[in-house]
Every structure is written in C-alpha cells, then in structure tokens.
mmCIF file with all atom_site columns, C-alpha atoms in Angstrom:
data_model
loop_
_atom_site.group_PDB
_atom_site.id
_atom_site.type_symbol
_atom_site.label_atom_id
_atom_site.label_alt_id
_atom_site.label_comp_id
_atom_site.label_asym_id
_atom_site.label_entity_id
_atom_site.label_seq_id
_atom_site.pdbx_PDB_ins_code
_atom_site.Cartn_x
_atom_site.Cartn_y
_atom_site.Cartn_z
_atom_site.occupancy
_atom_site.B_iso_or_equiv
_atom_site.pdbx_formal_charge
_atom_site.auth_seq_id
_atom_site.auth_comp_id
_atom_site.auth_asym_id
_atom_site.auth_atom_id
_atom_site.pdbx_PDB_model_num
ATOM 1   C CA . UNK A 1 1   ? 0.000   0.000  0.000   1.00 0.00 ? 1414 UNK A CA 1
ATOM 2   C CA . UNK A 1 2   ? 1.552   3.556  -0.667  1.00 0.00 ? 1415 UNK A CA 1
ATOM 3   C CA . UNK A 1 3   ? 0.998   6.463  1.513   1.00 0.00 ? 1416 UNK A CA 1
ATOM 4   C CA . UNK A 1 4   ? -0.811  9.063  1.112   1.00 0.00 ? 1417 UNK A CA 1
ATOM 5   C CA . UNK A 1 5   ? 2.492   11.426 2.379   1.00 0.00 ? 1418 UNK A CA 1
ATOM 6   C CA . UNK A 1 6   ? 5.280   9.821  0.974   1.00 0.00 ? 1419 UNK A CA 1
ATOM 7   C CA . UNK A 1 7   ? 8.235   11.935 0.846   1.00 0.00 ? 1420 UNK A CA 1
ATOM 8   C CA . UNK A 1 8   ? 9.059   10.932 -2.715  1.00 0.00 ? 1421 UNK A CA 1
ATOM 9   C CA . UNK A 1 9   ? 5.827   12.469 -3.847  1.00 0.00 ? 1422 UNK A CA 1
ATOM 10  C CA . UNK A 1 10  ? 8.442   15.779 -3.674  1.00 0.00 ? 1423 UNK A CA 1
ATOM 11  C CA . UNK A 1 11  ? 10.204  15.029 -6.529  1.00 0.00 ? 1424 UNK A CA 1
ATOM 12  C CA . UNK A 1 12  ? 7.088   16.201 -8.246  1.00 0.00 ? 1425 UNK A CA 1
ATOM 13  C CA . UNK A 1 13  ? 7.466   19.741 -7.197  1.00 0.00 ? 1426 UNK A CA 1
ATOM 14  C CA . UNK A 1 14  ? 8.978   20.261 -10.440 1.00 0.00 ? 1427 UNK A CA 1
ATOM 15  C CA . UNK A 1 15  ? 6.334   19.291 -12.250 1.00 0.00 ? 1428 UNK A CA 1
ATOM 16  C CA . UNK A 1 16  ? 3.940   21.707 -10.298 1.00 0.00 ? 1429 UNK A CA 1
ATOM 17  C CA . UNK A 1 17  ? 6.797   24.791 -11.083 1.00 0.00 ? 1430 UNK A CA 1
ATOM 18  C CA . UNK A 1 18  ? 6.898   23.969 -15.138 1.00 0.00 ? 1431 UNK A CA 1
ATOM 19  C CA . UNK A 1 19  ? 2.578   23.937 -14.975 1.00 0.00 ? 1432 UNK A CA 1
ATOM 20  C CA . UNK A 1 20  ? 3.062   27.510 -13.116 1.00 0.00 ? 1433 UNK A CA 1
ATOM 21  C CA . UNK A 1 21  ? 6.072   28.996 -14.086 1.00 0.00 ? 1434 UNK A CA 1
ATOM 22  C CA . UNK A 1 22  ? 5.174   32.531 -12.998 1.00 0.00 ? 1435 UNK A CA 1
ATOM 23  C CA . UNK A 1 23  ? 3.074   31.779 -9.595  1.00 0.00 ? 1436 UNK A CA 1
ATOM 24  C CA . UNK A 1 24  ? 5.865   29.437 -8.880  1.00 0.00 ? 1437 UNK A CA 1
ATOM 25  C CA . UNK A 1 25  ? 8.839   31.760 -9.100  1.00 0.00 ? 1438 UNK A CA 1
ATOM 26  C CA . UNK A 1 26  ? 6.738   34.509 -7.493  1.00 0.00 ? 1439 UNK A CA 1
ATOM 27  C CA . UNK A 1 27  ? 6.268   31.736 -4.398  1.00 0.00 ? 1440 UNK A CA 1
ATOM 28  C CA . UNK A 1 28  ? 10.122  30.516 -4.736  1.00 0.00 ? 1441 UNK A CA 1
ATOM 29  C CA . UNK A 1 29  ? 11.268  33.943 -4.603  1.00 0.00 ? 1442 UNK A CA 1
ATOM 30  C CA . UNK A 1 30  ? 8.912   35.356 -1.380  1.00 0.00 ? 1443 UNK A CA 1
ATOM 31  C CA . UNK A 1 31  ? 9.857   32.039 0.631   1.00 0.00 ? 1444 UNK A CA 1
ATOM 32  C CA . UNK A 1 32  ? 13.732  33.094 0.099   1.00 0.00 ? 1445 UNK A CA 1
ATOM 33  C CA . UNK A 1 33  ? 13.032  36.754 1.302   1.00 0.00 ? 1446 UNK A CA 1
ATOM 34  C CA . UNK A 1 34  ? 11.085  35.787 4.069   1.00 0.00 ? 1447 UNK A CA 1
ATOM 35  C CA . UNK A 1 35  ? 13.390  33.212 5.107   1.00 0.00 ? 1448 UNK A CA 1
ATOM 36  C CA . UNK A 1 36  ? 17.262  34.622 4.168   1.00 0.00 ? 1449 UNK A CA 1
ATOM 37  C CA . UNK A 1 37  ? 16.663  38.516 3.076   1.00 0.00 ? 1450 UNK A CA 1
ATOM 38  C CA . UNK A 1 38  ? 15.084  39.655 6.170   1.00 0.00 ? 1451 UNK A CA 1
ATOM 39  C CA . UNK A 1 39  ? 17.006  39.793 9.209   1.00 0.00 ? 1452 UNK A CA 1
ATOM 40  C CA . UNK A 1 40  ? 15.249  40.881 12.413  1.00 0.00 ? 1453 UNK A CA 1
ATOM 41  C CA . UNK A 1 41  ? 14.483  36.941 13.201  1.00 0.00 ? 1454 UNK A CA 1
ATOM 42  C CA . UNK A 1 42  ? 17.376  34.575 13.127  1.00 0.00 ? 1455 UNK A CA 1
ATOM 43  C CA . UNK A 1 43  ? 17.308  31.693 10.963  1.00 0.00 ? 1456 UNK A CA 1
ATOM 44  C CA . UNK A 1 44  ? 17.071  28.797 13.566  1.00 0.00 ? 1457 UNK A CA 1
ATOM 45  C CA . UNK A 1 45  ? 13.690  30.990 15.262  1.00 0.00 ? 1458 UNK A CA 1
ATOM 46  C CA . UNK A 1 46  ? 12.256  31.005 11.640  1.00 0.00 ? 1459 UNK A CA 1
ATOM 47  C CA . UNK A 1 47  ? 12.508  27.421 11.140  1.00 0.00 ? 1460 UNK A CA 1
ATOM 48  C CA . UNK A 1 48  ? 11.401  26.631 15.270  1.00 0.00 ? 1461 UNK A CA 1
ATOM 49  C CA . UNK A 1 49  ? 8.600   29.101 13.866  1.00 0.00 ? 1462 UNK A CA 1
ATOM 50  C CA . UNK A 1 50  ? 8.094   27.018 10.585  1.00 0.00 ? 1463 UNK A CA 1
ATOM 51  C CA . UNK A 1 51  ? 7.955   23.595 12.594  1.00 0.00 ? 1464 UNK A CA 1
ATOM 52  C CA . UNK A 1 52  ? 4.881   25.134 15.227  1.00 0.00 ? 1465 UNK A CA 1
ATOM 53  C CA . UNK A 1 53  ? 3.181   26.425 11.760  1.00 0.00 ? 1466 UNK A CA 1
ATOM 54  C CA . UNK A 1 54  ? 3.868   23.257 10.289  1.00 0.00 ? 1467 UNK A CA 1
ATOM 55  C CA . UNK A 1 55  ? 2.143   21.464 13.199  1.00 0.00 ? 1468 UNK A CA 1
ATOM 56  C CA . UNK A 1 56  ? -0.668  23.965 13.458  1.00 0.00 ? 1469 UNK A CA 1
ATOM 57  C CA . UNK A 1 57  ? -1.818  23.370 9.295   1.00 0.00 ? 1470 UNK A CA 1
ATOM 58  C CA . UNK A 1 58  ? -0.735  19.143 9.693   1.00 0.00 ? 1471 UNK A CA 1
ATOM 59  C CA . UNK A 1 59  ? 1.895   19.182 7.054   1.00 0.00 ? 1472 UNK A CA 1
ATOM 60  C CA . UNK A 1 60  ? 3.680   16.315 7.438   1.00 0.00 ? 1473 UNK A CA 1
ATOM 61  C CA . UNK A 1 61  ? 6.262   17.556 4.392   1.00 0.00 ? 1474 UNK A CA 1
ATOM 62  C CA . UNK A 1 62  ? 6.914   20.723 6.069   1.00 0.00 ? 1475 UNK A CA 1
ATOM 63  C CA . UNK A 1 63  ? 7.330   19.159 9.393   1.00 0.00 ? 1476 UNK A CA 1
ATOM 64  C CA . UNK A 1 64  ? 10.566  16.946 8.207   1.00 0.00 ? 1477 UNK A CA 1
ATOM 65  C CA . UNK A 1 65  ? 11.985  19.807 6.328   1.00 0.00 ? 1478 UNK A CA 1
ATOM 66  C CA . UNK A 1 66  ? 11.726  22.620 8.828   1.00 0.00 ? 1479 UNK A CA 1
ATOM 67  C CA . UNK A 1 67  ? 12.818  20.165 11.827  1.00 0.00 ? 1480 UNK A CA 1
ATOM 68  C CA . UNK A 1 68  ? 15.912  19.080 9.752   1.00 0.00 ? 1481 UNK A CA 1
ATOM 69  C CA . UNK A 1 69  ? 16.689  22.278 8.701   1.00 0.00 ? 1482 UNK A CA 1
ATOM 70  C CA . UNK A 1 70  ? 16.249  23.370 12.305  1.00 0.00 ? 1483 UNK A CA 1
ATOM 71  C CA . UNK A 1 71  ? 18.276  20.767 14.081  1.00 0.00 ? 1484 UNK A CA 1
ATOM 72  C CA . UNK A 1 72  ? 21.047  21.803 11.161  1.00 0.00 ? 1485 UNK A CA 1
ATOM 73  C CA . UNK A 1 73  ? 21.089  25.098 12.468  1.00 0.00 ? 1486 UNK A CA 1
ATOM 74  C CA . UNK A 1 74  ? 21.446  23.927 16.410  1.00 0.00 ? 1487 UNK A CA 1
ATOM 75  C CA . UNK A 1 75  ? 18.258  23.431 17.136  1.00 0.00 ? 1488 UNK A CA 1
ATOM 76  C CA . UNK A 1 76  ? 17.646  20.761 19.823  1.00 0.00 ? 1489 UNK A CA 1
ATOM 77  C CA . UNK A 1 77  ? 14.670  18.390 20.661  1.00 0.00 ? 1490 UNK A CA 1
ATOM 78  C CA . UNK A 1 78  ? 13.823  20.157 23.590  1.00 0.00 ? 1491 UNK A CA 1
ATOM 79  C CA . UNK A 1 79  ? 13.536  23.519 21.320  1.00 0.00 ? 1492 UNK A CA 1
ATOM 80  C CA . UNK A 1 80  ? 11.291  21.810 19.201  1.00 0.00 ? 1493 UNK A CA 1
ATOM 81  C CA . UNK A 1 81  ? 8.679   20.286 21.230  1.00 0.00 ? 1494 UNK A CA 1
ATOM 82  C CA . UNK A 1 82  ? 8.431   23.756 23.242  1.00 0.00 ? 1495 UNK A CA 1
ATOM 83  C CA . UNK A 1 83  ? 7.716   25.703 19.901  1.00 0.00 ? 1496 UNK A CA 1
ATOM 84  C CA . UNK A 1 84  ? 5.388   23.098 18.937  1.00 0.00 ? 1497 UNK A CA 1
ATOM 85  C CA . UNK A 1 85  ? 3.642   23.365 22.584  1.00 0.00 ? 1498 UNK A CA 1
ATOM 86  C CA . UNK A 1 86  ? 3.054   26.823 22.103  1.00 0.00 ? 1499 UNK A CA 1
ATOM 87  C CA . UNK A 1 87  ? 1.394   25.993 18.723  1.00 0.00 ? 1500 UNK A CA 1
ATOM 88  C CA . UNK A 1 88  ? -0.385  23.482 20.685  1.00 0.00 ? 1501 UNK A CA 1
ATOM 89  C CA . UNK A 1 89  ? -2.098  26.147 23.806  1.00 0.00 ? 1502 UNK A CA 1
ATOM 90  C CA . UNK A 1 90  ? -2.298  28.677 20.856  1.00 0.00 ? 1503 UNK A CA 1
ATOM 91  C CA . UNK A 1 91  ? -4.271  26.771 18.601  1.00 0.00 ? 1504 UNK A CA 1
ATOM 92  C CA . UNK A 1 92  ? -6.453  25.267 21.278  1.00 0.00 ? 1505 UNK A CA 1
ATOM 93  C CA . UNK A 1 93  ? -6.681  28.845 23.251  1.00 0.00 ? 1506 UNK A CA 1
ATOM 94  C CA . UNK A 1 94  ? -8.085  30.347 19.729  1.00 0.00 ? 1507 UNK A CA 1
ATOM 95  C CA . UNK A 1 95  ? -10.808 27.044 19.424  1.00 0.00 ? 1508 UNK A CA 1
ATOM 96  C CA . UNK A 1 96  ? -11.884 28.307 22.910  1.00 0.00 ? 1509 UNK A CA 1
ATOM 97  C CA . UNK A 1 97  ? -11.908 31.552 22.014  1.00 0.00 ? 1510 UNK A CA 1
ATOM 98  C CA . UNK A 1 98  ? -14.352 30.945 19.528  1.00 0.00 ? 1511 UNK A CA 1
ATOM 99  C CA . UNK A 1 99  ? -16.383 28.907 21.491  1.00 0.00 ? 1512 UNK A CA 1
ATOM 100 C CA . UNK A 1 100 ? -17.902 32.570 21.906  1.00 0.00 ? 1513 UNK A CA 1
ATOM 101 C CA . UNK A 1 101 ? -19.407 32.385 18.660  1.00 0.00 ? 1514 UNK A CA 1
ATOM 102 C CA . UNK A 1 102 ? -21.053 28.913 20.017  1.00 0.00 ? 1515 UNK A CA 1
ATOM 103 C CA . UNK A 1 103 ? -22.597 31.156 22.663  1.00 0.00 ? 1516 UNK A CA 1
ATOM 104 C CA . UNK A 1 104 ? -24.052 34.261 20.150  1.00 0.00 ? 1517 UNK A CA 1
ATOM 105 C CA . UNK A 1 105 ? -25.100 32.160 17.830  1.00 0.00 ? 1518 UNK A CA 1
ATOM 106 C CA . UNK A 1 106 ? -27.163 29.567 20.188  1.00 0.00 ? 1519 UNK A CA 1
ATOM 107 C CA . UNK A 1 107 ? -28.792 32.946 22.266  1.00 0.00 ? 1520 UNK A CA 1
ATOM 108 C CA . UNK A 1 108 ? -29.487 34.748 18.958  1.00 0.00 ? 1521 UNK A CA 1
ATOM 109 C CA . UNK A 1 109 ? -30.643 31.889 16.842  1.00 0.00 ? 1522 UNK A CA 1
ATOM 110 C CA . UNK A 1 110 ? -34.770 31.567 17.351  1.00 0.00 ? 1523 UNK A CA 1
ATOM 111 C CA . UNK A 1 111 ? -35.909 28.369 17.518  1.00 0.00 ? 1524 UNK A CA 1
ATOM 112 C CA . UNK A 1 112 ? -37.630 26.517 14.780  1.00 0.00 ? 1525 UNK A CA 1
ATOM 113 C CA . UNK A 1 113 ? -41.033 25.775 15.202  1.00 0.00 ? 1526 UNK A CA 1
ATOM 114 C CA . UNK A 1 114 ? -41.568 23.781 11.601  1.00 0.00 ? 1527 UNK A CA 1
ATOM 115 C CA . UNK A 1 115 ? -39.258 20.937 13.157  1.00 0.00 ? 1528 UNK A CA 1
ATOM 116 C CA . UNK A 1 116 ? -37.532 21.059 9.647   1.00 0.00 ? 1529 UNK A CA 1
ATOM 117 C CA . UNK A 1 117 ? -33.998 21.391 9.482   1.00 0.00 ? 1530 UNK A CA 1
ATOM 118 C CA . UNK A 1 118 ? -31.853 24.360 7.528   1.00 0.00 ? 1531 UNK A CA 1
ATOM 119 C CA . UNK A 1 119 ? -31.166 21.660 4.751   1.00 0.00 ? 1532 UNK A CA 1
ATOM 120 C CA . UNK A 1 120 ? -35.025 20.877 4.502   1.00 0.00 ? 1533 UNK A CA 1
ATOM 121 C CA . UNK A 1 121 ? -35.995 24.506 4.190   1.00 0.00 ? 1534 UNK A CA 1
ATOM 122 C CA . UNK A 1 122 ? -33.492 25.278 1.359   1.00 0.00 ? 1535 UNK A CA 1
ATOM 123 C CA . UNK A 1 123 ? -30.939 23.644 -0.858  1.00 0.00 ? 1536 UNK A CA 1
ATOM 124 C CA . UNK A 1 124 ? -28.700 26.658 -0.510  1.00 0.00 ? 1537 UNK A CA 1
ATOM 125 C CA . UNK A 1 125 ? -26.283 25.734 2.265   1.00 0.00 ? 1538 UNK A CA 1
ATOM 126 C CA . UNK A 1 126 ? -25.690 28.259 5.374   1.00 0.00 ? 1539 UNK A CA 1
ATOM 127 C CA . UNK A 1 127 ? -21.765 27.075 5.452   1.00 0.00 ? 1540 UNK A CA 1
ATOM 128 C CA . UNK A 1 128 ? -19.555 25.288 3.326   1.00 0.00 ? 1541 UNK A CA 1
ATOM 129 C CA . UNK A 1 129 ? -17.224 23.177 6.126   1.00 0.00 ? 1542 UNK A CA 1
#
C-alpha cells in the first residue's frame, strides 16, 4: 500500500513549477526573502517558527523539512517540542476563544417551530465546512 504522504511524492514539485512557471517563481522567490533577506528573526527561530506552523496546518512535508533544517542550524529536541507546545495552547486557546461564537449564535438563533432542518428549508447551504 503507498501512503498518502510519501516523501518521494516531492520530486514532483517540479512538475507543479513547469505547470506555473510565474506563480511558482513569485512563491520561490517570497519564501527566500522571508526566510534569508530579512534579518530581524534569526534563521534557527524562523525554522522553530516554521515547525509550530507546520504542526498547526498538519503538514507532514513541512514538518521533516523545517525540523531538519532546524536541528542543522542547532536546534535541539527540547527547542522543538516547546515551539510546537506553544502551537499546541495557541491553537487550542483560539478554538476556545471561539467557542464565543457557540454562545451568540445559540442565544441569537430563534428556535424553529416547523421541526424542519436548515437543509429541509433550502438547498442553498448556510456554510460550506
């Protein structure tokens, strides 16, 4: 059985660049800026950065290349799992967060009296997720 993430599936990335030349080389070229032309961060906090991001969208690509490129740069375990524990509270702070929105929309929503649901009334749907 292959995997879905297989890190081989990488060597594809040219393929994607040739069938977008100019979106690709706009991409290429803003990833090397943000990465090695600005200067505020250092490198090793972009890529302990990277790793937490790379947690936070489930990339498992991005995860082996921005811990590798981390640990190249000094970066230890301990480093690592800290940056990825602030991801972690962050992310799960923000779901709370919105648990608000649970709160507004449950007080402001009237109740229906038909006993039909939003996807009997209409077959436009209220939210695409």
């Amino acid at each position: 059985m292959n995997h879905y993430y297989d890190r081989s599936n990488l060597e594809r990335i040219p393929e994607l660049i040739k069938l977008a030349p100019q979106a690709a080389a706009s991409f290429l070229s803003f990833e090397r800026d943000v990465f090695h032309s600005t200067e505020a961060i250092p490198l090793k906090m972009k890529e302990l950065i990277a790793v937490a991001v790379a947690h936070v969208t489930g990339c498992p690509y991005c995860i082996d290349v921005h811990v590798k490129k981390c640990k190249e740069l000094g970066g230890t375990k301990e480093e690592i799992l800290e940056a990825i524990l602030i991801a972690t509270s962050t992310r799960a702070g923000a779901i709370l967060s919105h648990a608000t929105h649970a709160l507004i929309a449950f007080d402001d929503h009237p109740e229906q009296l038909t006993g039909q649901t939003t996807d009997q009334q209409s077959s436009i749907p209220d939210c695409f997720c």
